């Protein structure tokens, strides 16, 4: 048996679908336009909207065979992987002890992290630090700045606090070390 929708529900569904359709138009149409321009004959034509004119893949071939583009793409890919892995490892390692009740100075440390998150010093102190460490113009300057994310630390901490303490106690009885508890 199907529940009958009220007039208010129907109006809400229509508005919801209209808003989502508007978002799709705002997001998808510019992407189609760029794709259409990339496979057109290479001469910018204001009449090209969503259907290319003079199909050619020369511009795509040029971009995909350009060594500078490939190097930039691989750098971005490597940076994304390294920063994601390092950030998750370091933030989870910081959050794990902070999720325990017996952590000394837990409130002070959390207050420090939250204040740092809310009141960022900006770009200049980060640059000065990287210059002092002689890391300017290296990939490590980007990695070191990007791996610290207090919001992720808070998410990890909340997740660790949600784990039952009985599981940890059982693992300790079975002989698990603190490092084994963290990784497992």
mmCIF file of C-alpha atoms in Angstrom:
data_model
loop_
_atom_site.group_PDB
_atom_site.id
_atom_site.type_symbol
_atom_site.label_atom_id
_atom_site.label_comp_id
_atom_site.label_asym_id
_atom_site.label_seq_id
_atom_site.Cartn_x
_atom_site.Cartn_y
_atom_site.Cartn_z
ATOM 1 C CA UNK A 1 0.000 0.000 0.000
ATOM 2 C CA UNK A 2 1.376 3.362 -1.013
ATOM 3 C CA UNK A 3 1.191 6.364 1.272
ATOM 4 C CA UNK A 4 -0.578 9.311 -0.323
ATOM 5 C CA UNK A 5 1.551 12.446 -0.580
ATOM 6 C CA UNK A 6 0.196 15.664 0.855
ATOM 7 C CA UNK A 7 0.069 18.805 -1.317
ATOM 8 C CA UNK A 8 2.958 20.253 0.707
ATOM 9 C CA UNK A 9 5.084 17.170 -0.039
ATOM 10 C CA UNK A 10 4.321 17.459 -3.748
ATOM 11 C CA UNK A 11 5.273 21.156 -3.805
ATOM 12 C CA UNK A 12 8.498 20.373 -1.904
ATOM 13 C CA UNK A 13 9.356 17.566 -4.359
ATOM 14 C CA UNK A 14 8.796 19.860 -7.347
ATOM 15 C CA UNK A 15 10.976 22.602 -5.829
ATOM 16 C CA UNK A 16 13.648 20.060 -4.907
ATOM 17 C CA UNK A 17 13.740 18.635 -8.443
ATOM 18 C CA UNK A 18 13.856 22.142 -9.950
ATOM 19 C CA UNK A 19 16.782 23.178 -7.731
ATOM 20 C CA UNK A 20 18.687 19.965 -8.519
ATOM 21 C CA UNK A 21 18.019 20.434 -12.251
ATOM 22 C CA UNK A 22 19.362 23.987 -11.987
ATOM 23 C CA UNK A 23 22.537 22.699 -10.290
ATOM 24 C CA UNK A 24 22.972 20.100 -13.033
ATOM 25 C CA UNK A 25 22.622 22.806 -15.675
ATOM 26 C CA UNK A 26 25.115 25.062 -13.880
ATOM 27 C CA UNK A 27 27.654 22.246 -13.554
ATOM 28 C CA UNK A 28 27.218 20.074 -16.654
ATOM 29 C CA UNK A 29 26.698 22.665 -19.400
ATOM 30 C CA UNK A 30 30.025 24.496 -18.926
ATOM 31 C CA UNK A 31 31.795 21.127 -18.897
ATOM 32 C CA UNK A 32 30.076 20.172 -22.172
ATOM 33 C CA UNK A 33 31.075 23.522 -23.657
ATOM 34 C CA UNK A 34 34.748 23.027 -22.743
ATOM 35 C CA UNK A 35 34.693 19.477 -24.121
ATOM 36 C CA UNK A 36 33.058 20.721 -27.304
ATOM 37 C CA UNK A 37 35.678 23.452 -27.717
ATOM 38 C CA UNK A 38 38.494 20.964 -27.118
ATOM 39 C CA UNK A 39 37.450 18.721 -30.013
ATOM 40 C CA UNK A 40 36.523 21.516 -32.430
ATOM 41 C CA UNK A 41 38.763 22.692 -35.269
ATOM 42 C CA UNK A 42 40.910 24.859 -32.995
ATOM 43 C CA UNK A 43 39.551 28.235 -34.029
ATOM 44 C CA UNK A 44 37.450 29.787 -31.299
ATOM 45 C CA UNK A 45 33.917 30.156 -32.512
ATOM 46 C CA UNK A 46 31.315 31.787 -30.306
ATOM 47 C CA UNK A 47 28.645 29.680 -32.029
ATOM 48 C CA UNK A 48 30.068 26.487 -30.554
ATOM 49 C CA UNK A 49 27.996 25.619 -27.543
ATOM 50 C CA UNK A 50 27.528 21.925 -26.878
ATOM 51 C CA UNK A 51 28.193 20.414 -30.278
ATOM 52 C CA UNK A 52 31.682 20.694 -31.791
ATOM 53 C CA UNK A 53 32.279 21.975 -35.315
ATOM 54 C CA UNK A 54 35.021 20.572 -37.481
ATOM 55 C CA UNK A 55 35.867 17.562 -35.340
ATOM 56 C CA UNK A 56 39.554 17.260 -34.630
ATOM 57 C CA UNK A 57 41.529 15.813 -31.791
ATOM 58 C CA UNK A 58 44.658 17.846 -32.527
ATOM 59 C CA UNK A 59 44.379 19.996 -29.409
ATOM 60 C CA UNK A 60 43.849 16.966 -27.181
ATOM 61 C CA UNK A 61 46.756 15.175 -28.866
ATOM 62 C CA UNK A 62 48.959 18.234 -28.337
ATOM 63 C CA UNK A 63 48.101 18.455 -24.643
ATOM 64 C CA UNK A 64 48.430 14.734 -23.978
ATOM 65 C CA UNK A 65 51.799 14.464 -25.730
ATOM 66 C CA UNK A 66 53.267 17.615 -24.215
ATOM 67 C CA UNK A 67 55.977 16.607 -21.743
ATOM 68 C CA UNK A 68 55.332 19.634 -19.508
ATOM 69 C CA UNK A 69 51.658 18.684 -19.175
ATOM 70 C CA UNK A 70 52.482 15.062 -18.405
ATOM 71 C CA UNK A 71 55.094 16.080 -15.828
ATOM 72 C CA UNK A 72 52.625 18.497 -14.190
ATOM 73 C CA UNK A 73 49.904 15.863 -14.146
ATOM 74 C CA UNK A 74 52.210 13.263 -12.594
ATOM 75 C CA UNK A 75 53.413 15.809 -10.003
ATOM 76 C CA UNK A 76 49.813 16.575 -9.074
ATOM 77 C CA UNK A 77 48.979 12.885 -8.865
ATOM 78 C CA UNK A 78 52.016 12.120 -6.712
ATOM 79 C CA UNK A 79 51.346 15.123 -4.485
ATOM 80 C CA UNK A 80 47.731 14.079 -4.001
ATOM 81 C CA UNK A 81 48.666 10.536 -3.034
ATOM 82 C CA UNK A 82 51.509 11.565 -0.700
ATOM 83 C CA UNK A 83 49.530 14.321 1.043
ATOM 84 C CA UNK A 84 46.455 12.117 1.463
ATOM 85 C CA UNK A 85 48.420 9.227 2.946
ATOM 86 C CA UNK A 86 50.649 11.388 5.141
ATOM 87 C CA UNK A 87 47.754 13.522 6.378
ATOM 88 C CA UNK A 88 45.656 10.497 7.306
ATOM 89 C CA UNK A 89 48.567 8.791 9.053
ATOM 90 C CA UNK A 90 49.721 11.845 11.031
ATOM 91 C CA UNK A 91 46.270 13.112 11.958
ATOM 92 C CA UNK A 92 45.134 9.666 13.089
ATOM 93 C CA UNK A 93 48.331 9.258 15.121
ATOM 94 C CA UNK A 94 47.626 12.595 16.815
ATOM 95 C CA UNK A 95 43.947 11.818 17.362
ATOM 96 C CA UNK A 96 44.363 8.332 18.828
ATOM 97 C CA UNK A 97 45.969 9.345 22.145
ATOM 98 C CA UNK A 98 43.663 12.363 22.396
ATOM 99 C CA UNK A 99 40.663 10.051 22.241
ATOM 100 C CA UNK A 100 41.739 8.238 25.428
ATOM 101 C CA UNK A 101 40.492 9.325 28.842
ATOM 102 C CA UNK A 102 43.911 8.998 30.495
ATOM 103 C CA UNK A 103 45.686 11.381 28.082
ATOM 104 C CA UNK A 104 47.481 14.049 30.138
ATOM 105 C CA UNK A 105 46.707 17.666 29.191
ATOM 106 C CA UNK A 106 44.036 16.445 26.761
ATOM 107 C CA UNK A 107 41.897 19.575 27.089
ATOM 108 C CA UNK A 108 44.839 21.946 26.661
ATOM 109 C CA UNK A 109 46.102 20.147 23.574
ATOM 110 C CA UNK A 110 42.638 20.078 22.019
ATOM 111 C CA UNK A 111 42.193 23.765 22.804
ATOM 112 C CA UNK A 112 45.515 24.471 21.063
ATOM 113 C CA UNK A 113 44.439 22.522 17.969
ATOM 114 C CA UNK A 114 41.050 24.239 17.788
ATOM 115 C CA UNK A 115 42.575 27.714 18.199
ATOM 116 C CA UNK A 116 45.092 26.938 15.446
ATOM 117 C CA UNK A 117 42.231 25.753 13.240
ATOM 118 C CA UNK A 118 40.090 28.829 13.888
ATOM 119 C CA UNK A 119 42.810 31.474 13.753
ATOM 120 C CA UNK A 120 45.188 30.510 10.986
ATOM 121 C CA UNK A 121 48.333 32.632 10.805
ATOM 122 C CA UNK A 122 48.125 32.912 7.021
ATOM 123 C CA UNK A 123 50.502 32.334 4.166
ATOM 124 C CA UNK A 124 53.416 34.555 5.168
ATOM 125 C CA UNK A 125 54.441 32.660 8.351
ATOM 126 C CA UNK A 126 54.277 29.403 6.391
ATOM 127 C CA UNK A 127 56.502 30.850 3.704
ATOM 128 C CA UNK A 128 58.964 32.194 6.272
ATOM 129 C CA UNK A 129 59.110 28.788 7.925
ATOM 130 C CA UNK A 130 59.740 27.000 4.607
ATOM 131 C CA UNK A 131 62.430 29.557 3.731
ATOM 132 C CA UNK A 132 64.106 29.042 7.122
ATOM 133 C CA UNK A 133 64.036 25.274 6.555
ATOM 134 C CA UNK A 134 65.413 25.822 3.014
ATOM 135 C CA UNK A 135 62.437 24.019 1.498
ATOM 136 C CA UNK A 136 61.218 26.720 -0.894
ATOM 137 C CA UNK A 137 60.722 25.508 -4.477
ATOM 138 C CA UNK A 138 60.530 21.895 -3.344
ATOM 139 C CA UNK A 139 57.604 19.540 -3.222
ATOM 140 C CA UNK A 140 58.144 19.082 0.511
ATOM 141 C CA UNK A 141 57.051 22.647 1.208
ATOM 142 C CA UNK A 142 53.645 21.790 -0.224
ATOM 143 C CA UNK A 143 53.492 18.417 1.529
ATOM 144 C CA UNK A 144 54.409 19.750 4.974
ATOM 145 C CA UNK A 145 51.890 22.570 4.796
ATOM 146 C CA UNK A 146 49.125 20.302 3.502
ATOM 147 C CA UNK A 147 49.348 17.335 5.874
ATOM 148 C CA UNK A 148 48.099 19.201 8.929
ATOM 149 C CA UNK A 149 44.330 19.413 8.950
ATOM 150 C CA UNK A 150 42.750 19.874 12.366
ATOM 151 C CA UNK A 151 39.282 19.097 11.024
ATOM 152 C CA UNK A 152 40.485 15.620 10.014
ATOM 153 C CA UNK A 153 42.041 15.246 13.467
ATOM 154 C CA UNK A 154 38.658 15.988 15.039
ATOM 155 C CA UNK A 155 36.975 13.438 12.779
ATOM 156 C CA UNK A 156 39.547 10.771 13.668
ATOM 157 C CA UNK A 157 39.264 11.598 17.380
ATOM 158 C CA UNK A 158 35.468 11.299 17.288
ATOM 159 C CA UNK A 159 35.747 7.997 15.455
ATOM 160 C CA UNK A 160 38.240 6.606 17.970
ATOM 161 C CA UNK A 161 36.050 7.734 20.870
ATOM 162 C CA UNK A 162 33.134 5.840 19.338
ATOM 163 C CA UNK A 163 34.980 2.520 19.482
ATOM 164 C CA UNK A 164 33.967 0.340 22.438
ATOM 165 C CA UNK A 165 36.579 0.252 25.196
ATOM 166 C CA UNK A 166 35.858 -3.455 25.690
ATOM 167 C CA UNK A 167 37.478 -4.227 22.330
ATOM 168 C CA UNK A 168 40.660 -2.456 23.421
ATOM 169 C CA UNK A 169 40.643 -4.236 26.780
ATOM 170 C CA UNK A 170 40.217 -7.610 25.086
ATOM 171 C CA UNK A 171 43.111 -6.858 22.727
ATOM 172 C CA UNK A 172 45.325 -5.840 25.664
ATOM 173 C CA UNK A 173 44.474 -9.099 27.442
ATOM 174 C CA UNK A 174 45.445 -10.962 24.268
ATOM 175 C CA UNK A 175 48.828 -9.209 24.382
ATOM 176 C CA UNK A 176 48.430 -6.437 21.803
ATOM 177 C CA UNK A 177 50.808 -3.502 22.148
ATOM 178 C CA UNK A 178 49.723 0.125 21.832
ATOM 179 C CA UNK A 179 50.969 0.256 18.242
ATOM 180 C CA UNK A 180 49.026 -2.889 17.365
ATOM 181 C CA UNK A 181 45.929 -1.397 18.976
ATOM 182 C CA UNK A 182 46.304 1.739 16.882
ATOM 183 C CA UNK A 183 46.773 -0.012 13.546
ATOM 184 C CA UNK A 184 44.235 -2.768 14.073
#
